Amino acid sequence: MVERIEDLNLPNAVIARLIKEALPEGSNVSKEARAAIAKAASVFAIFVTSSSTALAHKQNHKTITAKDILQTLNDLDFESFVPLLSQDLEVYRKMIKDKKESKANSKKDASTGDAATSSSNTFADAIEMVTEA
Amino acid sequence: MVDKDASLTQPQRKPNADTFLPLSRVRTIMKSSMDTGLITNEVLFLMTRCTEFFVQHLAREAHTAYCGKAGGGDTLKYDHLSQLVNKTKNLEFLLQIVPEKIRVHEFQEMLRRNRANGGDDDSTSESESQSESE
């Protein structure tokens, strides 16, 4: 599945931007610190994934759900993430729902050639493209 | 496209469904863990977002706890991170990933002491044989 170990690295530029946002203006980050945070983030994702998988299996579920992840974060003492994550998840679900509805509508409207809805959908479409790749 | 004001650092941050990290890469990372079954888009989104939170959490905690102390300026350094990992319970899983740096002579001293103990420690004898084979 993973051909090269670099495939597990997260992009440096994005990590750098996230760190910069989290720190007060004018502070710097050493290269070594940035690399360590990037590596830690990959390990965190693997750690949470395998813990949530274990939790799902314990309940005789084959695949992990959003609930499993939130529960795992609680169990691993990262409960401070949960409220914000739940909010974002709700926005995400609403976005997916809206997207589905507008897709259904645009099928109906296909004959009228209504292009007005297409611009609001670009991000949702991008997500779909990325995840399908 | 991404609103700067919606930064995750702001307490009044607006909830949103935009991710910064690439979903495809996070999916690869999740799959590298054993036994991961199907990954739904929703789970993938959640994991990506929570990894982003983690990056910012780590940076912020290390910065507030150790930066600017002992005249180090306002630069976040590796040592700040390893100290934080060493002292924080929920970061224990990173002890091997972000270890505290030690000097060569300290390491040699450690090896000597372990040898003196007769190498009854499994993990030490393992790592020694590894370094010898290299």
PDB file of C-alpha atoms in Angstrom:
ATOM      1  CA  MET A   1       0.000   0.000   0.000  1.00  0.00           C
ATOM      2  CA  VAL A   2       2.678   2.470   1.041  1.00  0.00           C
ATOM      3  CA  GLU A   3       5.432   2.290  -1.541  1.00  0.00           C
ATOM      4  CA  ARG A   4       7.848   4.784  -0.092  1.00  0.00           C
ATOM      5  CA  ILE A   5       8.235   5.968   3.457  1.00  0.00           C
ATOM      6  CA  GLU A   6       7.978   9.575   2.240  1.00  0.00           C
ATOM      7  CA  ASP A   7       4.371   8.814   1.370  1.00  0.00           C
ATOM      8  CA  LEU A   8       3.641   9.097   5.074  1.00  0.00           C
ATOM      9  CA  ASN A   9       5.015  12.614   5.362  1.00  0.00           C
ATOM     10  CA  LEU A  10       2.686  15.545   5.429  1.00  0.00           C
ATOM     11  CA  PRO A  11       3.516  18.484   3.145  1.00  0.00           C
ATOM     12  CA  ASN A  12       6.005  20.820   4.749  1.00  0.00           C
ATOM     13  CA  ALA A  13       4.498  24.020   3.446  1.00  0.00           C
ATOM     14  CA  VAL A  14       1.080  23.252   4.929  1.00  0.00           C
ATOM     15  CA  ILE A  15       2.598  22.257   8.273  1.00  0.00           C
ATOM     16  CA  ALA A  16       4.615  25.472   8.303  1.00  0.00           C
ATOM     17  CA  ARG A  17       1.490  27.510   7.671  1.00  0.00           C
ATOM     18  CA  LEU A  18      -0.510  25.760  10.389  1.00  0.00           C
ATOM     19  CA  ILE A  19       2.291  26.322  12.916  1.00  0.00           C
ATOM     20  CA  LYS A  20       2.640  29.949  11.953  1.00  0.00           C
ATOM     21  CA  GLU A  21      -1.072  30.480  12.500  1.00  0.00           C
ATOM     22  CA  ALA A  22      -0.887  28.933  15.958  1.00  0.00           C
ATOM     23  CA  LEU A  23       1.998  31.074  17.220  1.00  0.00           C
ATOM     24  CA  PRO A  24       1.969  34.772  18.068  1.00  0.00           C
ATOM     25  CA  GLU A  25       3.040  37.100  15.294  1.00  0.00           C
ATOM     26  CA  GLY A  26       6.784  37.483  14.900  1.00  0.00           C
ATOM     27  CA  SER A  27       7.765  34.152  16.381  1.00  0.00           C
ATOM     28  CA  ASN A  28       9.966  31.755  14.458  1.00  0.00           C
ATOM     29  CA  VAL A  29      10.214  28.003  14.159  1.00  0.00           C
ATOM     30  CA  SER A  30      13.485  26.171  13.630  1.00  0.00           C
ATOM     31  CA  LYS A  31      13.722  23.725  10.740  1.00  0.00           C
ATOM     32  CA  GLU A  32      14.288  20.880  13.129  1.00  0.00           C
ATOM     33  CA  ALA A  33      11.240  21.782  15.200  1.00  0.00           C
ATOM     34  CA  ARG A  34       9.083  21.956  12.098  1.00  0.00           C
ATOM     35  CA  ALA A  35      10.279  18.557  10.891  1.00  0.00           C
ATOM     36  CA  ALA A  36       9.605  17.077  14.327  1.00  0.00           C
ATOM     37  CA  ILE A  37       6.062  18.469  14.384  1.00  0.00           C
ATOM     38  CA  ALA A  38       5.376  17.098  10.894  1.00  0.00           C
ATOM     39  CA  LYS A  39       6.585  13.677  11.932  1.00  0.00           C
ATOM     40  CA  ALA A  40       4.605  13.847  15.168  1.00  0.00           C
ATOM     41  CA  ALA A  41       1.466  14.700  13.189  1.00  0.00           C
ATOM     42  CA  SER A  42       1.824  11.603  10.983  1.00  0.00           C
ATOM     43  CA  VAL A  43       2.343   9.440  14.031  1.00  0.00           C
ATOM     44  CA  PHE A  44      -0.641  11.051  15.719  1.00  0.00           C
ATOM     45  CA  ALA A  45      -2.863  10.187  12.745  1.00  0.00           C
ATOM     46  CA  ILE A  46      -1.681   6.573  12.777  1.00  0.00           C
ATOM     47  CA  PHE A  47      -2.082   6.387  16.547  1.00  0.00           C
ATOM     48  CA  VAL A  48      -5.638   7.723  16.512  1.00  0.00           C
ATOM     49  CA  THR A  49      -6.545   5.540  13.529  1.00  0.00           C
ATOM     50  CA  SER A  50      -5.356   2.325  15.115  1.00  0.00           C
ATOM     51  CA  SER A  51      -6.960   3.201  18.452  1.00  0.00           C
ATOM     52  CA  SER A  52     -10.279   3.980  16.769  1.00  0.00           C
ATOM     53  CA  THR A  53     -10.038   0.772  14.749  1.00  0.00           C
ATOM     54  CA  ALA A  54      -9.526  -1.181  17.945  1.00  0.00           C
ATOM     55  CA  LEU A  55     -12.522   0.576  19.473  1.00  0.00           C
ATOM     56  CA  ALA A  56     -14.697  -0.204  16.436  1.00  0.00           C
ATOM     57  CA  HIS A  57     -13.638  -3.858  16.494  1.00  0.00           C
ATOM     58  CA  LYS A  58     -14.494  -4.092  20.152  1.00  0.00           C
ATOM     59  CA  GLN A  59     -18.066  -3.151  19.235  1.00  0.00           C
ATOM     60  CA  ASN A  60     -17.995  -5.695  16.397  1.00  0.00           C
ATOM     61  CA  HIS A  61     -17.894  -2.994  13.754  1.00  0.00           C
ATOM     62  CA  LYS A  62     -15.617  -3.424  10.786  1.00  0.00           C
ATOM     63  CA  THR A  63     -15.141   0.218   9.895  1.00  0.00           C
ATOM     64  CA  ILE A  64     -14.514   3.256  12.028  1.00  0.00           C
ATOM     65  CA  THR A  65     -17.121   5.959  12.333  1.00  0.00           C
ATOM     66  CA  ALA A  66     -16.830   9.611  13.254  1.00  0.00           C
ATOM     67  CA  LYS A  67     -18.145   8.662  16.687  1.00  0.00           C
ATOM     68  CA  ASP A  68     -15.314   6.180  17.204  1.00  0.00           C
ATOM     69  CA  ILE A  69     -12.751   8.878  16.482  1.00  0.00           C
ATOM     70  CA  LEU A  70     -14.298  11.369  18.881  1.00  0.00           C
ATOM     71  CA  GLN A  71     -14.545   8.705  21.577  1.00  0.00           C
ATOM     72  CA  THR A  72     -10.910   7.740  20.983  1.00  0.00           C
ATOM     73  CA  LEU A  73      -9.793  11.344  21.330  1.00  0.00           C
ATOM     74  CA  ASN A  74     -11.581  11.455  24.669  1.00  0.00           C
ATOM     75  CA  ASP A  75      -9.895   8.241  25.769  1.00  0.00           C
ATOM     76  CA  LEU A  76      -6.455   9.482  24.726  1.00  0.00           C
ATOM     77  CA  ASP A  77      -6.813  12.735  26.686  1.00  0.00           C
ATOM     78  CA  PHE A  78      -7.344  14.974  23.694  1.00  0.00           C
ATOM     79  CA  GLU A  79     -10.876  15.860  24.744  1.00  0.00           C
ATOM     80  CA  SER A  80     -10.110  19.543  24.149  1.00  0.00           C
ATOM     81  CA  PHE A  81     -10.302  18.868  20.395  1.00  0.00           C
ATOM     82  CA  VAL A  82     -13.756  17.334  20.521  1.00  0.00           C
ATOM     83  CA  PRO A  83     -16.067  20.376  20.716  1.00  0.00           C
ATOM     84  CA  LEU A  84     -14.461  22.175  17.764  1.00  0.00           C
ATOM     85  CA  LEU A  85     -14.255  18.962  15.767  1.00  0.00           C
ATOM     86  CA  SER A  86     -17.929  18.243  16.345  1.00  0.00           C
ATOM     87  CA  GLN A  87     -18.822  21.708  15.079  1.00  0.00           C
ATOM     88  CA  ASP A  88     -16.721  21.264  11.961  1.00  0.00           C
ATOM     89  CA  LEU A  89     -18.186  17.839  11.373  1.00  0.00           C
ATOM     90  CA  GLU A  90     -21.658  19.312  11.440  1.00  0.00           C
ATOM     91  CA  VAL A  91     -20.682  21.919   8.866  1.00  0.00           C
ATOM     92  CA  TYR A  92     -19.116  19.200   6.752  1.00  0.00           C
ATOM     93  CA  ARG A  93     -22.251  17.044   6.898  1.00  0.00           C
ATOM     94  CA  LYS A  94     -24.431  19.984   5.961  1.00  0.00           C
ATOM     95  CA  MET A  95     -22.145  20.776   3.054  1.00  0.00           C
ATOM     96  CA  ILE A  96     -22.381  17.215   1.754  1.00  0.00           C
ATOM     97  CA  LYS A  97     -26.140  17.274   2.128  1.00  0.00           C
ATOM     98  CA  ASP A  98     -26.472  20.583   0.303  1.00  0.00           C
ATOM     99  CA  LYS A  99     -24.235  19.265  -2.412  1.00  0.00           C
ATOM    100  CA  LYS A 100     -26.397  16.206  -2.899  1.00  0.00           C
ATOM    101  CA  GLU A 101     -29.537  18.288  -3.023  1.00  0.00           C
ATOM    102  CA  SER A 102     -28.151  20.757  -5.502  1.00  0.00           C
ATOM    103  CA  LYS A 103     -26.908  17.875  -7.616  1.00  0.00           C
ATOM    104  CA  ALA A 104     -30.391  16.424  -7.661  1.00  0.00           C
ATOM    105  CA  ASN A 105     -31.795  19.836  -8.518  1.00  0.00           C
ATOM    106  CA  SER A 106     -29.327  20.469 -11.277  1.00  0.00           C
ATOM    107  CA  LYS A 107     -30.267  17.168 -12.849  1.00  0.00           C
ATOM    108  CA  LYS A 108     -33.842  18.339 -12.919  1.00  0.00           C
ATOM    109  CA  ASP A 109     -32.794  21.733 -14.253  1.00  0.00           C
ATOM    110  CA  ALA A 110     -30.367  20.319 -16.760  1.00  0.00           C
ATOM    111  CA  SER A 111     -32.651  21.086 -19.622  1.00  0.00           C
ATOM    112  CA  THR A 112     -32.963  24.752 -18.627  1.00  0.00           C
ATOM    113  CA  GLY A 113     -29.162  25.086 -18.506  1.00  0.00           C
ATOM    114  CA  ASP A 114     -28.993  26.776 -15.106  1.00  0.00           C
ATOM    115  CA  ALA A 115     -25.316  27.457 -14.324  1.00  0.00           C
ATOM    116  CA  ALA A 116     -25.822  29.607 -11.230  1.00  0.00           C
ATOM    117  CA  THR A 117     -25.294  26.779  -8.710  1.00  0.00           C
ATOM    118  CA  SER A 118     -22.004  25.608 -10.133  1.00  0.00           C
ATOM    119  CA  SER A 119     -19.788  28.238  -8.489  1.00  0.00           C
ATOM    120  CA  SER A 120     -20.890  27.486  -4.933  1.00  0.00           C
ATOM    121  CA  ASN A 121     -20.040  23.841  -5.452  1.00  0.00           C
ATOM    122  CA  THR A 122     -16.425  24.095  -6.466  1.00  0.00           C
ATOM    123  CA  PHE A 123     -15.001  23.197  -3.075  1.00  0.00           C
ATOM    124  CA  ALA A 124     -17.300  20.253  -2.564  1.00  0.00           C
ATOM    125  CA  ASP A 125     -16.446  18.976  -6.015  1.00  0.00           C
ATOM    126  CA  ALA A 126     -12.763  19.401  -5.284  1.00  0.00           C
ATOM    127  CA  ILE A 127     -13.101  17.294  -2.126  1.00  0.00           C
ATOM    128  CA  GLU A 128     -14.817  14.585  -4.084  1.00  0.00           C
ATOM    129  CA  MET A 129     -12.096  14.593  -6.721  1.00  0.00           C
ATOM    130  CA  VAL A 130      -9.336  14.389  -4.150  1.00  0.00           C
ATOM    131  CA  THR A 131     -10.866  11.589  -2.151  1.00  0.00           C
ATOM    132  CA  GLU A 132     -11.661   9.554  -5.209  1.00  0.00           C
ATOM    133  CA  ALA A 133      -8.113   9.823  -6.502  1.00  0.00           C
TER     134      ALA A 133
ATOM    135  CA  MET B   1     -10.169  31.010  -1.097  1.00  0.00           C
ATOM    136  CA  VAL B   2      -9.444  30.231   2.535  1.00  0.00           C
ATOM    137  CA  ASP B   3     -10.458  33.012   4.867  1.00  0.00           C
ATOM    138  CA  LYS B   4      -7.508  34.126   6.971  1.00  0.00           C
ATOM    139  CA  ASP B   5      -9.768  35.350   9.770  1.00  0.00           C
ATOM    140  CA  ALA B   6     -11.158  31.852  10.246  1.00  0.00           C
ATOM    141  CA  SER B   7      -7.798  30.773  11.624  1.00  0.00           C
ATOM    142  CA  LEU B   8      -7.889  27.891  14.062  1.00  0.00           C
ATOM    143  CA  THR B   9      -6.030  29.926  16.665  1.00  0.00           C
ATOM    144  CA  GLN B  10      -8.897  32.316  17.237  1.00  0.00           C
ATOM    145  CA  PRO B  11     -11.273  31.270  19.990  1.00  0.00           C
ATOM    146  CA  GLN B  12     -14.100  32.820  17.990  1.00  0.00           C
ATOM    147  CA  ARG B  13     -13.081  30.728  14.986  1.00  0.00           C
ATOM    148  CA  LYS B  14     -15.947  29.935  12.661  1.00  0.00           C
ATOM    149  CA  PRO B  15     -16.587  26.235  12.200  1.00  0.00           C
ATOM    150  CA  ASN B  16     -15.827  25.299   8.641  1.00  0.00           C
ATOM    151  CA  ALA B  17     -15.399  22.335   6.352  1.00  0.00           C
ATOM    152  CA  ASP B  18     -12.209  23.416   4.589  1.00  0.00           C
ATOM    153  CA  THR B  19      -9.119  21.386   5.288  1.00  0.00           C
ATOM    154  CA  PHE B  20      -5.526  22.537   4.844  1.00  0.00           C
ATOM    155  CA  LEU B  21      -3.813  19.176   4.797  1.00  0.00           C
ATOM    156  CA  PRO B  22      -4.325  17.012   1.699  1.00  0.00           C
ATOM    157  CA  LEU B  23      -7.031  14.405   2.271  1.00  0.00           C
ATOM    158  CA  SER B  24      -5.374  11.884  -0.036  1.00  0.00           C
ATOM    159  CA  ARG B  25      -2.188  11.935   2.016  1.00  0.00           C
ATOM    160  CA  VAL B  26      -4.073  11.511   5.282  1.00  0.00           C
ATOM    161  CA  ARG B  27      -5.896   8.568   3.731  1.00  0.00           C
ATOM    162  CA  THR B  28      -2.551   6.943   2.848  1.00  0.00           C
ATOM    163  CA  ILE B  29      -1.347   7.451   6.393  1.00  0.00           C
ATOM    164  CA  MET B  30      -4.523   5.957   7.840  1.00  0.00           C
ATOM    165  CA  LYS B  31      -4.237   2.948   5.538  1.00  0.00           C
ATOM    166  CA  SER B  32      -0.685   2.319   6.677  1.00  0.00           C
ATOM    167  CA  SER B  33      -2.111   1.369  10.047  1.00  0.00           C
ATOM    168  CA  MET B  34      -3.007  -2.280  10.281  1.00  0.00           C
ATOM    169  CA  ASP B  35      -6.594  -3.480   9.884  1.00  0.00           C
ATOM    170  CA  THR B  36      -8.015  -0.152   8.843  1.00  0.00           C
ATOM    171  CA  GLY B  37     -11.177  -1.047   7.008  1.00  0.00           C
ATOM    172  CA  LEU B  38     -13.016   1.234   4.652  1.00  0.00           C
ATOM    173  CA  ILE B  39     -12.472   4.924   5.271  1.00  0.00           C
ATOM    174  CA  THR B  40     -15.554   7.026   4.670  1.00  0.00           C
ATOM    175  CA  ASN B  41     -15.186  10.606   3.494  1.00  0.00           C
ATOM    176  CA  GLU B  42     -16.612  11.789   6.765  1.00  0.00           C
ATOM    177  CA  VAL B  43     -14.023   9.908   8.811  1.00  0.00           C
ATOM    178  CA  LEU B  44     -11.290  11.129   6.493  1.00  0.00           C
ATOM    179  CA  PHE B  45     -12.401  14.722   6.966  1.00  0.00           C
ATOM    180  CA  LEU B  46     -12.486  14.316  10.734  1.00  0.00           C
ATOM    181  CA  MET B  47      -9.037  12.761  10.886  1.00  0.00           C
ATOM    182  CA  THR B  48      -7.552  15.444   8.661  1.00  0.00           C
ATOM    183  CA  ARG B  49      -9.032  18.211  10.735  1.00  0.00           C
ATOM    184  CA  CYS B  50      -7.958  16.668  14.009  1.00  0.00           C
ATOM    185  CA  THR B  51      -4.402  16.226  12.729  1.00  0.00           C
ATOM    186  CA  GLU B  52      -4.418  19.929  11.919  1.00  0.00           C
ATOM    187  CA  PHE B  53      -5.576  20.678  15.440  1.00  0.00           C
ATOM    188  CA  PHE B  54      -2.813  18.485  16.769  1.00  0.00           C
ATOM    189  CA  VAL B  55      -0.114  20.345  14.816  1.00  0.00           C
ATOM    190  CA  GLN B  56      -1.325  23.652  16.163  1.00  0.00           C
ATOM    191  CA  HIS B  57      -1.800  22.303  19.670  1.00  0.00           C
ATOM    192  CA  LEU B  58       1.758  20.956  19.762  1.00  0.00           C
ATOM    193  CA  ALA B  59       3.261  24.181  18.444  1.00  0.00           C
ATOM    194  CA  ARG B  60       1.227  26.373  20.784  1.00  0.00           C
ATOM    195  CA  GLU B  61       1.882  24.307  23.905  1.00  0.00           C
ATOM    196  CA  ALA B  62       5.630  24.094  23.273  1.00  0.00           C
ATOM    197  CA  HIS B  63       5.765  27.793  22.536  1.00  0.00           C
ATOM    198  CA  THR B  64       3.868  28.985  25.598  1.00  0.00           C
ATOM    199  CA  ALA B  65       5.679  26.588  27.931  1.00  0.00           C
ATOM    200  CA  TYR B  66       9.260  27.053  26.807  1.00  0.00           C
ATOM    201  CA  CYS B  67       9.764  29.904  24.359  1.00  0.00           C
ATOM    202  CA  GLY B  68      11.265  33.152  25.544  1.00  0.00           C
ATOM    203  CA  LYS B  69      12.458  31.489  28.718  1.00  0.00           C
ATOM    204  CA  ALA B  70      16.188  31.453  29.529  1.00  0.00           C
ATOM    205  CA  GLY B  71      16.780  34.124  26.899  1.00  0.00           C
ATOM    206  CA  GLY B  72      16.142  31.805  23.967  1.00  0.00           C
ATOM    207  CA  GLY B  73      14.397  34.465  21.928  1.00  0.00           C
ATOM    208  CA  ASP B  74      11.068  33.819  20.286  1.00  0.00           C
ATOM    209  CA  THR B  75      12.110  30.840  18.191  1.00  0.00           C
ATOM    210  CA  LEU B  76      10.451  27.473  18.684  1.00  0.00           C
ATOM    211  CA  LYS B  77      13.239  24.901  18.810  1.00  0.00           C
ATOM    212  CA  TYR B  78      13.428  21.129  18.753  1.00  0.00           C
ATOM    213  CA  ASP B  79      14.367  21.034  22.429  1.00  0.00           C
ATOM    214  CA  HIS B  80      11.157  22.817  23.387  1.00  0.00           C
ATOM    215  CA  LEU B  81       9.180  20.066  21.700  1.00  0.00           C
ATOM    216  CA  SER B  82      11.127  17.205  23.234  1.00  0.00           C
ATOM    217  CA  GLN B  83      10.776  18.778  26.675  1.00  0.00           C
ATOM    218  CA  LEU B  84       7.041  19.130  26.205  1.00  0.00           C
ATOM    219  CA  VAL B  85       6.721  15.530  25.015  1.00  0.00           C
ATOM    220  CA  ASN B  86       8.733  14.385  28.002  1.00  0.00           C
ATOM    221  CA  LYS B  87       6.520  16.213  30.490  1.00  0.00           C
ATOM    222  CA  THR B  88       3.050  15.720  29.028  1.00  0.00           C
ATOM    223  CA  LYS B  89       1.063  12.600  29.718  1.00  0.00           C
ATOM    224  CA  ASN B  90      -1.010  12.519  26.543  1.00  0.00           C
ATOM    225  CA  LEU B  91       2.088  13.002  24.379  1.00  0.00           C
ATOM    226  CA  GLU B  92       3.732   9.855  25.687  1.00  0.00           C
ATOM    227  CA  PHE B  93       3.256   8.122  22.340  1.00  0.00           C
ATOM    228  CA  LEU B  94       5.780  10.560  20.864  1.00  0.00           C
ATOM    229  CA  LEU B  95       8.650   9.731  23.222  1.00  0.00           C
ATOM    230  CA  GLN B  96      10.407   7.648  20.568  1.00  0.00           C
ATOM    231  CA  ILE B  97       9.554  10.102  17.804  1.00  0.00           C
ATOM    232  CA  VAL B  98      10.773  13.296  19.439  1.00  0.00           C
ATOM    233  CA  PRO B  99      13.435  12.036  21.862  1.00  0.00           C
ATOM    234  CA  GLU B 100      15.546  14.349  23.953  1.00  0.00           C
ATOM    235  CA  LYS B 101      18.915  14.837  22.399  1.00  0.00           C
ATOM    236  CA  ILE B 102      21.917  13.582  24.287  1.00  0.00           C
ATOM    237  CA  ARG B 103      25.612  14.125  23.709  1.00  0.00           C
ATOM    238  CA  VAL B 104      27.808  11.393  22.264  1.00  0.00           C
ATOM    239  CA  HIS B 105      29.793  11.056  25.475  1.00  0.00           C
ATOM    240  CA  GLU B 106      26.584  10.754  27.470  1.00  0.00           C
ATOM    241  CA  PHE B 107      25.456   7.988  25.143  1.00  0.00           C
ATOM    242  CA  GLN B 108      28.782   6.187  25.496  1.00  0.00           C
ATOM    243  CA  GLU B 109      28.540   6.533  29.251  1.00  0.00           C
ATOM    244  CA  MET B 110      25.062   4.986  29.069  1.00  0.00           C
ATOM    245  CA  LEU B 111      26.331   2.064  27.017  1.00  0.00           C
ATOM    246  CA  ARG B 112      29.221   1.509  29.424  1.00  0.00           C
ATOM    247  CA  ARG B 113      26.904   1.448  32.382  1.00  0.00           C
ATOM    248  CA  ASN B 114      24.586  -1.009  30.658  1.00  0.00           C
ATOM    249  CA  ARG B 115      27.492  -3.291  29.808  1.00  0.00           C
ATOM    250  CA  ALA B 116      28.639  -3.118  33.399  1.00  0.00           C
ATOM    251  CA  ASN B 117      25.192  -4.295  34.429  1.00  0.00           C
ATOM    252  CA  GLY B 118      25.817  -7.461  32.452  1.00  0.00           C
ATOM    253  CA  GLY B 119      23.403  -6.539  29.668  1.00  0.00           C
ATOM    254  CA  ASP B 120      20.442  -8.122  31.456  1.00  0.00           C
ATOM    255  CA  ASP B 121      18.236  -5.521  29.871  1.00  0.00           C
ATOM    256  CA  ASP B 122      16.676  -6.968  26.725  1.00  0.00           C
ATOM    257  CA  SER B 123      16.158  -3.739  24.853  1.00  0.00           C
ATOM    258  CA  THR B 124      19.765  -2.650  25.356  1.00  0.00           C
ATOM    259  CA  SER B 125      21.332  -5.823  24.108  1.00  0.00           C
ATOM    260  CA  GLU B 126      19.031  -5.636  21.112  1.00  0.00           C
ATOM    261  CA  SER B 127      20.051  -2.130  20.177  1.00  0.00           C
ATOM    262  CA  GLU B 128      23.694  -2.961  20.701  1.00  0.00           C
ATOM    263  CA  SER B 129      23.626  -5.903  18.355  1.00  0.00           C
ATOM    264  CA  GLN B 130      21.837  -3.679  15.856  1.00  0.00           C
ATOM    265  CA  SER B 131      24.530  -1.038  15.937  1.00  0.00           C
ATOM    266  CA  GLU B 132      27.213  -3.677  15.626  1.00  0.00           C
ATOM    267  CA  SER B 133      25.673  -5.185  12.531  1.00  0.00           C
ATOM    268  CA  GLU B 134      25.535  -1.849  10.774  1.00  0.00           C
TER     269      GLU B 134
END
